[in-house]
PDB file of C-alpha atoms in Angstrom:
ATOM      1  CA  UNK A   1       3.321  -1.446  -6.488  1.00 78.00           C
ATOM      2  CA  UNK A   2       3.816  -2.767 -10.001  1.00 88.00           C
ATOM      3  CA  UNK A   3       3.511   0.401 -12.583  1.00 93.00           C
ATOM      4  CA  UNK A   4       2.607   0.849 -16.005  1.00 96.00           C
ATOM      5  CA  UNK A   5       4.100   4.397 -17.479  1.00 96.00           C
ATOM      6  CA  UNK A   6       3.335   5.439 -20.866  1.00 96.00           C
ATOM      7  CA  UNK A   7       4.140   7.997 -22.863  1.00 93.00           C
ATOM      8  CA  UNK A   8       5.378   8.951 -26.840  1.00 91.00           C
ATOM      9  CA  UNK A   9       7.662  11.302 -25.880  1.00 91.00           C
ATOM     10  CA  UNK A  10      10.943   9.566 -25.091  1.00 92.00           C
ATOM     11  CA  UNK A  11      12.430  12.484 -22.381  1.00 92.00           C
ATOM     12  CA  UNK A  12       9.137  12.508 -20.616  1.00 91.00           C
ATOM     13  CA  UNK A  13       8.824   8.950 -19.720  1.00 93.00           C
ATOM     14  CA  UNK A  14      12.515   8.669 -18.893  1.00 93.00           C
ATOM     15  CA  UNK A  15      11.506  11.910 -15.817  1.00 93.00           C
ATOM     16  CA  UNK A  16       8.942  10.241 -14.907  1.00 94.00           C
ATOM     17  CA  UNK A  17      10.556   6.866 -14.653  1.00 94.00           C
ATOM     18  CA  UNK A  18      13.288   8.643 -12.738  1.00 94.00           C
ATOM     19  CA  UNK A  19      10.733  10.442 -10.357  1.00 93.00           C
ATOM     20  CA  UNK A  20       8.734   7.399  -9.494  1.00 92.00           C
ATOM     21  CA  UNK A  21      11.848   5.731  -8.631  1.00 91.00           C
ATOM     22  CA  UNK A  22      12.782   8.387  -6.098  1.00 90.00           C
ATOM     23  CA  UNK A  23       9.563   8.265  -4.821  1.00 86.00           C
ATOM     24  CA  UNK A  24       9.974   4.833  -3.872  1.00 85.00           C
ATOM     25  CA  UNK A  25       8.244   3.000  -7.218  1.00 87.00           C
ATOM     26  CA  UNK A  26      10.877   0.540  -8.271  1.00 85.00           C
ATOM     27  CA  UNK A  27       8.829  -2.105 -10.153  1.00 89.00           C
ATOM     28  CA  UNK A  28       7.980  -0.195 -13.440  1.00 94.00           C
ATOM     29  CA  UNK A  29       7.035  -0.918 -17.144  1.00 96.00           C
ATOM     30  CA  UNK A  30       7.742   1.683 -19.738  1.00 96.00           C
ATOM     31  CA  UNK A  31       5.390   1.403 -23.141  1.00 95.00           C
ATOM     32  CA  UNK A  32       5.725   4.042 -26.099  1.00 93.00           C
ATOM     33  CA  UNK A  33       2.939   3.732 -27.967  1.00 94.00           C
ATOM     34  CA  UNK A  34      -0.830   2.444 -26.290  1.00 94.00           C
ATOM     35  CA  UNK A  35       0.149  -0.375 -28.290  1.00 94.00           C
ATOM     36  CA  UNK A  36       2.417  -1.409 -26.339  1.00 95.00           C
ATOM     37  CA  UNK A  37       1.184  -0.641 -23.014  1.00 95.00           C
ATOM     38  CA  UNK A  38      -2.146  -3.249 -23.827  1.00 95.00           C
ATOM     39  CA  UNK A  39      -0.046  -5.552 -24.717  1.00 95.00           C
ATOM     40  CA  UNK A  40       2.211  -5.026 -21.263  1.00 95.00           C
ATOM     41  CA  UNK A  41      -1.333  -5.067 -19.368  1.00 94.00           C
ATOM     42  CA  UNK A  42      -2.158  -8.757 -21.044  1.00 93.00           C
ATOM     43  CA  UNK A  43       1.188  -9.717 -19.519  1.00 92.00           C
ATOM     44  CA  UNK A  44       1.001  -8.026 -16.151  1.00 89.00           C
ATOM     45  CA  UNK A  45      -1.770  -6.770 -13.822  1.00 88.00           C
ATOM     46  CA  UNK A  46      -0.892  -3.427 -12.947  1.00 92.00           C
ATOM     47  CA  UNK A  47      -1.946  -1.404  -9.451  1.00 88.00           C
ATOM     48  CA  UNK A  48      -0.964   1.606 -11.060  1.00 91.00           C
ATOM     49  CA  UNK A  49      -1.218   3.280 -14.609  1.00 94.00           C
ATOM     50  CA  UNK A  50       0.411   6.803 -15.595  1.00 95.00           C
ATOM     51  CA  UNK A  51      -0.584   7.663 -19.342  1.00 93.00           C
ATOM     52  CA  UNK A  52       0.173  10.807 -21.519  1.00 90.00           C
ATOM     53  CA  UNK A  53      -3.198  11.618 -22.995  1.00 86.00           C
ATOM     54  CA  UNK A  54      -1.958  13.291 -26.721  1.00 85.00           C
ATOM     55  CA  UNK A  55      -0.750  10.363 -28.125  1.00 87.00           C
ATOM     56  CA  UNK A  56      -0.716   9.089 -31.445  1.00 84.00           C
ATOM     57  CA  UNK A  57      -3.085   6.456 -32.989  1.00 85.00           C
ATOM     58  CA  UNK A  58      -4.973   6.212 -29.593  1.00 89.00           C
ATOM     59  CA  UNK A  59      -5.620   8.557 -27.054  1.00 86.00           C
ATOM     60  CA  UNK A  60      -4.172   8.246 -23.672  1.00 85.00           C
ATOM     61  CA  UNK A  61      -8.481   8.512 -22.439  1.00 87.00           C
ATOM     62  CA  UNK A  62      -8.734   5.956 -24.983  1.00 89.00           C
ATOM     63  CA  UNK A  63      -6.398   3.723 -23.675  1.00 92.00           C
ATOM     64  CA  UNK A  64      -7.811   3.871 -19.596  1.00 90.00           C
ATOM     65  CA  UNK A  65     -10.747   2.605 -20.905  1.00 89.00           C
ATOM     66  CA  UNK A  66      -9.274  -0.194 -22.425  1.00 92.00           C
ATOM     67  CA  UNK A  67      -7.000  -0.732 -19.477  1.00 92.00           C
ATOM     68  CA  UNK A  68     -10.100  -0.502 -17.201  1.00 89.00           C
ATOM     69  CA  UNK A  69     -11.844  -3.244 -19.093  1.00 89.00           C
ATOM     70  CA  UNK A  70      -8.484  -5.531 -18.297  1.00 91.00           C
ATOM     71  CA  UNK A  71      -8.562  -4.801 -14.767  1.00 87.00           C
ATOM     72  CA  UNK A  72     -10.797  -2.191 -13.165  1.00 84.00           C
ATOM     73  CA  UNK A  73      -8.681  -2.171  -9.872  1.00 82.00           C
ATOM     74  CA  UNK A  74      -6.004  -0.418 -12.085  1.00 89.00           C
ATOM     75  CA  UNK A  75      -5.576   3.466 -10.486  1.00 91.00           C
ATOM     76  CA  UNK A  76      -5.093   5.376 -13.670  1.00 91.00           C
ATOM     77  CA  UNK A  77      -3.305   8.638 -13.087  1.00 91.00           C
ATOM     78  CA  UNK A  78      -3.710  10.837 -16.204  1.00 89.00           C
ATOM     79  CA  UNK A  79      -0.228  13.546 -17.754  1.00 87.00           C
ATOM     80  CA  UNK A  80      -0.354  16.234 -19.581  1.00 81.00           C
ATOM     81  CA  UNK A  81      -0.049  19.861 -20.720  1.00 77.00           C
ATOM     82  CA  UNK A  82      -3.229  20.885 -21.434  1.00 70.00           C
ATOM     83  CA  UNK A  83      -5.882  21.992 -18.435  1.00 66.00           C
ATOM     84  CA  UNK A  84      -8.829  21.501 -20.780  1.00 61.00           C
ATOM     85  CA  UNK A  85      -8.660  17.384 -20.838  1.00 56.00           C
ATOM     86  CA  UNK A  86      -9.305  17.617 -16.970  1.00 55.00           C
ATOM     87  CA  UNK A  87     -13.111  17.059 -17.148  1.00 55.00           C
ATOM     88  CA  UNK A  88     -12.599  14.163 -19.464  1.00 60.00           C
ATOM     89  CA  UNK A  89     -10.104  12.380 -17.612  1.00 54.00           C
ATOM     90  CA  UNK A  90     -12.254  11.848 -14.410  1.00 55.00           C
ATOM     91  CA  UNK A  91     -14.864  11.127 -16.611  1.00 57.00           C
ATOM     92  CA  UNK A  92     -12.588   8.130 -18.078  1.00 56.00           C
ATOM     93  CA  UNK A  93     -11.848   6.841 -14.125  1.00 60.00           C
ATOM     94  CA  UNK A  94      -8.696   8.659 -13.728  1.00 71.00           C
ATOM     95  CA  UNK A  95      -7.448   8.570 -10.171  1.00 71.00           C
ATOM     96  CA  UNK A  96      -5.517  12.104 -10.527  1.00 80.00           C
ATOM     97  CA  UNK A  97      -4.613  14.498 -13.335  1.00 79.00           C
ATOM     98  CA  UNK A  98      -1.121  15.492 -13.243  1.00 85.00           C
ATOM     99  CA  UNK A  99       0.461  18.403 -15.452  1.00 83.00           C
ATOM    100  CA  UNK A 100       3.627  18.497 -16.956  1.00 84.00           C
ATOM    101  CA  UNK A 101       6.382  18.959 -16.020  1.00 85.00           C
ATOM    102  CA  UNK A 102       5.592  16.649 -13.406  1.00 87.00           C
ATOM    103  CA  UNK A 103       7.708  16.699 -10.400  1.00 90.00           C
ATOM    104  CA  UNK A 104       8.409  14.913  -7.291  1.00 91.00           C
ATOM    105  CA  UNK A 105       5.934  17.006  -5.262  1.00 91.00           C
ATOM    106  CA  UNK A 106       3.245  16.133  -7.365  1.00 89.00           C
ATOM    107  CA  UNK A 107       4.239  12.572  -8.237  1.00 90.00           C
ATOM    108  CA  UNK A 108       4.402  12.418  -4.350  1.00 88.00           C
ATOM    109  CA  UNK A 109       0.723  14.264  -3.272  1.00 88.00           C
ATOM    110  CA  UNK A 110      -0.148  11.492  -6.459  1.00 88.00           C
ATOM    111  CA  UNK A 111       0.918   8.453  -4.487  1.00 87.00           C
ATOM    112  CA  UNK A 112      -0.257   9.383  -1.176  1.00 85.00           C
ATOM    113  CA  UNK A 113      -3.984   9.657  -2.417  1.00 84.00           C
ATOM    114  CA  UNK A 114      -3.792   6.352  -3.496  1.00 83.00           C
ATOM    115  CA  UNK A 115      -2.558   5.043  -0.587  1.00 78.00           C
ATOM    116  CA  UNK A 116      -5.000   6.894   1.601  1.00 74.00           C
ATOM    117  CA  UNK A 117      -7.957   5.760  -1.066  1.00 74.00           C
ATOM    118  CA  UNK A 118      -6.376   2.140  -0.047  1.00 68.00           C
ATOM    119  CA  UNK A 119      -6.721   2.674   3.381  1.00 65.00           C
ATOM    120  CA  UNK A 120     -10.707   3.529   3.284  1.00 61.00           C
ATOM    121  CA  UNK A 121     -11.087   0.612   1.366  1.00 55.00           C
ATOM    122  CA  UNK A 122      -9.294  -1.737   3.558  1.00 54.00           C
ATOM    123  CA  UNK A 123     -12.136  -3.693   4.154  1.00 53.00           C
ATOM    124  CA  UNK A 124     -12.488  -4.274   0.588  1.00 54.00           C
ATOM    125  CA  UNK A 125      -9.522  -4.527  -0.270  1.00 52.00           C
ATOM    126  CA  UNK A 126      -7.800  -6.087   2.561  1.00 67.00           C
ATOM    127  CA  UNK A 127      -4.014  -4.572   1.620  1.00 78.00           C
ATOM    128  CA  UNK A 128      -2.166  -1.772   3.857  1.00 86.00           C
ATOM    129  CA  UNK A 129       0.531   0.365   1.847  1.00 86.00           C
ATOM    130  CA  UNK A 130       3.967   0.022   3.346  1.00 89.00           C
ATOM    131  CA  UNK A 131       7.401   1.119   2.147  1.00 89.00           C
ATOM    132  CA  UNK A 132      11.193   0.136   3.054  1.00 88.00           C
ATOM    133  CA  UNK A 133      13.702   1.658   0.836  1.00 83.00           C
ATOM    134  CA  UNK A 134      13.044   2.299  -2.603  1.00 77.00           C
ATOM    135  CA  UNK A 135      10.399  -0.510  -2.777  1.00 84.00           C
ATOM    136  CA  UNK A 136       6.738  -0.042  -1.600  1.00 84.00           C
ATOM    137  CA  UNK A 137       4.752  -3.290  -0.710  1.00 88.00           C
ATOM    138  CA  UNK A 138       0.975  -3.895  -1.211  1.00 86.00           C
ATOM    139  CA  UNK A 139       0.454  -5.997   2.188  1.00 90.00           C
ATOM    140  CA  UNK A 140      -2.318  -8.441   2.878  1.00 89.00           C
ATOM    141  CA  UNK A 141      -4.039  -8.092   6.483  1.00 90.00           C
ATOM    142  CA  UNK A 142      -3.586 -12.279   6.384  1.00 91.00           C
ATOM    143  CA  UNK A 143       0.251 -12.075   5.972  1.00 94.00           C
ATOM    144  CA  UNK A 144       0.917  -9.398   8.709  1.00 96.00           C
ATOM    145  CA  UNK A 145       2.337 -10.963  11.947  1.00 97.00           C
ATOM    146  CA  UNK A 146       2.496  -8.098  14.166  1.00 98.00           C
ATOM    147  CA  UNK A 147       2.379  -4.060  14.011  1.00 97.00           C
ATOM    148  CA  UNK A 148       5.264  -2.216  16.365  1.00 97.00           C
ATOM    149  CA  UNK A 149       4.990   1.936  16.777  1.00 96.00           C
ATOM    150  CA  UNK A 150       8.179   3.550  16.017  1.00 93.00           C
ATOM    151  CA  UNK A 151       7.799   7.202  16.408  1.00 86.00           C
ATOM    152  CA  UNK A 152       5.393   8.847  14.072  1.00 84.00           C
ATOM    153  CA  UNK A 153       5.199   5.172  11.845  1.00 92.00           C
ATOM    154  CA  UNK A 154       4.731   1.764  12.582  1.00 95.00           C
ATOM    155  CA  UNK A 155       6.543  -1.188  11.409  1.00 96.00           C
ATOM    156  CA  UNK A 156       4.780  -3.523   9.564  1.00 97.00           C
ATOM    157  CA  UNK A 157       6.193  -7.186  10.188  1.00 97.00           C
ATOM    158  CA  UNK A 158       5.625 -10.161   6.905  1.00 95.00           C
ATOM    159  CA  UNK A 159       7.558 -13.051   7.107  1.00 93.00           C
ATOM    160  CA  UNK A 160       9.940 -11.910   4.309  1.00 90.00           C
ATOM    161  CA  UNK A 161      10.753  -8.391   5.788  1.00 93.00           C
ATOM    162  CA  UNK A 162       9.670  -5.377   7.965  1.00 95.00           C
ATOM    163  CA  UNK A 163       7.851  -2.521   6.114  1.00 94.00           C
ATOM    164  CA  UNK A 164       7.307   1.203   7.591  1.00 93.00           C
ATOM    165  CA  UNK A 165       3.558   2.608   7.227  1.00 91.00           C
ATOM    166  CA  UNK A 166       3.362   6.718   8.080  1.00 86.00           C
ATOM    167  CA  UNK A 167       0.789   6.117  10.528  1.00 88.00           C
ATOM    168  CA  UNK A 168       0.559   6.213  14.563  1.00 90.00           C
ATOM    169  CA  UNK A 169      -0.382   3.083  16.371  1.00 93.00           C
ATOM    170  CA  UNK A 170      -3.544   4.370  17.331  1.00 90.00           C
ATOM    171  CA  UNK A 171      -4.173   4.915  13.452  1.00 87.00           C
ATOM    172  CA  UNK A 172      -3.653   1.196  12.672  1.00 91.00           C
ATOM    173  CA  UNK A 173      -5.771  -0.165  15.891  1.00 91.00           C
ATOM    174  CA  UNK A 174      -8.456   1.871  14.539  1.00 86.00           C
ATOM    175  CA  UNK A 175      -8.102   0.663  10.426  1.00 84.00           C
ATOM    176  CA  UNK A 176      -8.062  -3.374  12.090  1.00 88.00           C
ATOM    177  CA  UNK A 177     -10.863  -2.926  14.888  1.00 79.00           C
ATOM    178  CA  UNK A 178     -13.352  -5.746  12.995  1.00 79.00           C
ATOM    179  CA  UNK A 179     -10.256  -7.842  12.245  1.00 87.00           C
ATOM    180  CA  UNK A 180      -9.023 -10.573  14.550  1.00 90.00           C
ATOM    181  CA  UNK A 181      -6.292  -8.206  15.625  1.00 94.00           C
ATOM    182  CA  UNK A 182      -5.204  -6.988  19.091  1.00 96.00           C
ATOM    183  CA  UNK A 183      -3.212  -4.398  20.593  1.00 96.00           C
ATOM    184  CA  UNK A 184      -1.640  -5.868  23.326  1.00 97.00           C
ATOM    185  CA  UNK A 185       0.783  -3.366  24.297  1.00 97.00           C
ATOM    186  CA  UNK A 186       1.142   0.659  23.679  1.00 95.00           C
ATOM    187  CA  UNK A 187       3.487  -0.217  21.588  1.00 96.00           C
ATOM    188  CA  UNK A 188       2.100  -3.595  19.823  1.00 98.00           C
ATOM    189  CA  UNK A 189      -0.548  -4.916  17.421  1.00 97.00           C
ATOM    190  CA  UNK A 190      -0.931  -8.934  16.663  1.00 97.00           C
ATOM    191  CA  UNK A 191      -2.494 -10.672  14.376  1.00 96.00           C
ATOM    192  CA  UNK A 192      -4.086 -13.392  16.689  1.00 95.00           C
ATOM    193  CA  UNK A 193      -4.660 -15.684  13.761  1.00 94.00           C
ATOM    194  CA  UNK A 194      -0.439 -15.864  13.317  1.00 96.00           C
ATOM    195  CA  UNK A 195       0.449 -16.923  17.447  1.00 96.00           C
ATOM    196  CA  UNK A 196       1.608 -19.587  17.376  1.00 95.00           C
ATOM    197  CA  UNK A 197       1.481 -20.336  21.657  1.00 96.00           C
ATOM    198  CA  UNK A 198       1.993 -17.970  24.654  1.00 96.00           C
ATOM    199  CA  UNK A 199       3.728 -18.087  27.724  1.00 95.00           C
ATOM    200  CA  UNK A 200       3.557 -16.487  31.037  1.00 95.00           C
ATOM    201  CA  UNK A 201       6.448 -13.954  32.611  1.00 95.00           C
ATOM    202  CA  UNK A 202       7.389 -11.801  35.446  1.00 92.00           C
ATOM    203  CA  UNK A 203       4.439  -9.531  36.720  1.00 90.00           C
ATOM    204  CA  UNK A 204       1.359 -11.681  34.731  1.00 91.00           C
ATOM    205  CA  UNK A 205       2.931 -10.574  31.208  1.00 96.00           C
ATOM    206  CA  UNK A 206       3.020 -12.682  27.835  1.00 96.00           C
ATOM    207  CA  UNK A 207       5.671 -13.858  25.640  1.00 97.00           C
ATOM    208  CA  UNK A 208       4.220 -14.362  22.616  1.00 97.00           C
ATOM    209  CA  UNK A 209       5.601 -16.500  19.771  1.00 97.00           C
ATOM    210  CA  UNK A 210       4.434 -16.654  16.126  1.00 97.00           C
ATOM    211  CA  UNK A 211       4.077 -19.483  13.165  1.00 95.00           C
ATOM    212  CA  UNK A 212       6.549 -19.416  10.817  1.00 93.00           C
ATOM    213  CA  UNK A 213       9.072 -16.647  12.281  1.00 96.00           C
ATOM    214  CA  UNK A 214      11.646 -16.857  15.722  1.00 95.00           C
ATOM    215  CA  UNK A 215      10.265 -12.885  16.793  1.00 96.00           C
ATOM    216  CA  UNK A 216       8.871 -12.868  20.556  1.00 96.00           C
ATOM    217  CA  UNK A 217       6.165 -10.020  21.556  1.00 97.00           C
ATOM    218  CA  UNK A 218       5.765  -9.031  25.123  1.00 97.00           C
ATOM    219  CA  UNK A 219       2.667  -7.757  26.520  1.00 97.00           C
ATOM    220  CA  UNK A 220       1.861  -5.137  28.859  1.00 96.00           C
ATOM    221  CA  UNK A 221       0.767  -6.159  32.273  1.00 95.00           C
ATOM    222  CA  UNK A 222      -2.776  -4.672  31.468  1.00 95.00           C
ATOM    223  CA  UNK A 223      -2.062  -6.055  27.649  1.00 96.00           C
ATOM    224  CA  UNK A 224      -1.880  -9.558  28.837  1.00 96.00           C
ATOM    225  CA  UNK A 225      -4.882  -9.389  30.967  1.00 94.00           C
ATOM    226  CA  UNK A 226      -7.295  -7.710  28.440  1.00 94.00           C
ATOM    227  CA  UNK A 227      -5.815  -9.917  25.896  1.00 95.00           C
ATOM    228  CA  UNK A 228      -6.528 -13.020  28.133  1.00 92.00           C
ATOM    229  CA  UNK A 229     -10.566 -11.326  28.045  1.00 91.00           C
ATOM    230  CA  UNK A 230     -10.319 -11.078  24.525  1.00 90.00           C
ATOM    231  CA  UNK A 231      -9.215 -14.694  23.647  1.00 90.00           C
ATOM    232  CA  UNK A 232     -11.693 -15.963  26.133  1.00 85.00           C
ATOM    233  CA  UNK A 233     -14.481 -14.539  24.080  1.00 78.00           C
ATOM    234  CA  UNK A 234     -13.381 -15.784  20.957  1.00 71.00           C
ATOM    235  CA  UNK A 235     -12.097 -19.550  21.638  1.00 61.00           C
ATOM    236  CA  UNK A 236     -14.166 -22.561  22.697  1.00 55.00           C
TER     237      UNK A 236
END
């Protein structure tokens, strides 16, 4: 996700650079001064927005509401050392209130509220949070080709990469049930909209084949027949 730290005090952004970046945020813009960071935000649309609120020349509450007016989809997560601007910052749309010294813990608890606020507003919103590595990817429903359960996550399959969500299978069937999505195996969700043709296999299964990418999905024997239901419903 594509974050916007700012902050006068030169040590404190480099930490918090440092701790986003372990935490899996790798594309980041640093700003000084508020200055700086509207000028950034006339440049860039940001998901995310960490500001120090004692700043110089413009106040960090000062500068969400700026930032709001740019883009109001921007989650504005608020630093600082003083309790007593907590009232003020949810008043100003902050997301979270964080107080230094922020660590990794908190940084961390930060980021997963987002992500789970993303999730209830899927239907709105349309993206799933998923992360490989050090980078974390804001998905569309429309590019996801199919879901696969691995463990305690699922994989998350885009035509440039795989991406690991911290959810069960069941989860994701649940988050997708008015979408044109399908589970067709304990182990499988597709996006119907991306198969590109089916074929029959040993004991009534189907091999499934998608647009754009050489992967092959294999149904359950139940899979395939409910599927088969499902796709009679919906085609003419």
């Amino acid at each position: 996700m594509k974050t916007l730290i700012v902050d006068d005090e030169k040590l404190a952004l480099s930490r918090l650079k440092r701790i986003l970046e372990e935490e899996g945020i790798s594309d980041i813009t640093e700003a000084s001064t508020p200055l700086d960071a509207i000028k950034e935000a006339t440049k860039s649309k940001f998901d995310i927005a960490f500001l120090d609120i004692s700043m110089p020349t413009m106040s960090g509450l000062d500068l969400a509401n700026t930032l709001l007016e740019m883009n109001p989809n921007t989650f504005i997560i608020f630093q600082t050392a003083h309790e007593e601007y907590a009232l003020e910052a949810f008043k100003s749309g902050g997301m979270d209130y964080l107080l230094k010294p922020i660590s990794n813990e908190t940084v961390n608890k930060c980021l997963e509220k987002i992500g789970k606020y993303i999730d209830t507003k899927v239907n709105e919103t349309k993206k799933i949070v998923a992360k490989r590595g050090n980078k974390i990817y804001l998905i569309s429903l429309d590019d996801i080709y199919y879901i696969k359960a691995d463990l305690d996550e699922v994989i998350i399959k885009i035509k440039e990469t795989d991406a690991y969500v911290r959810k069960k299978i069941g989860d994701m069937e649940k988050i997708l049930s008015d979408k044109n999505f399908f589970r067709i195996h304990r182990s499988y969700i597709v996006n119907v909209d991306k198969i590109k043709s089916m074929q029959s296999i040993e004991q009534s299964k189907l091999e499934i084949s998608f647009v754009d990418i050489d992967d092959l999905v294999t149904t359950s024997k139940d899979g395939a027949k409910e599927f088969r239901e499902y796709l009679d419903n919906k085609t003419i």
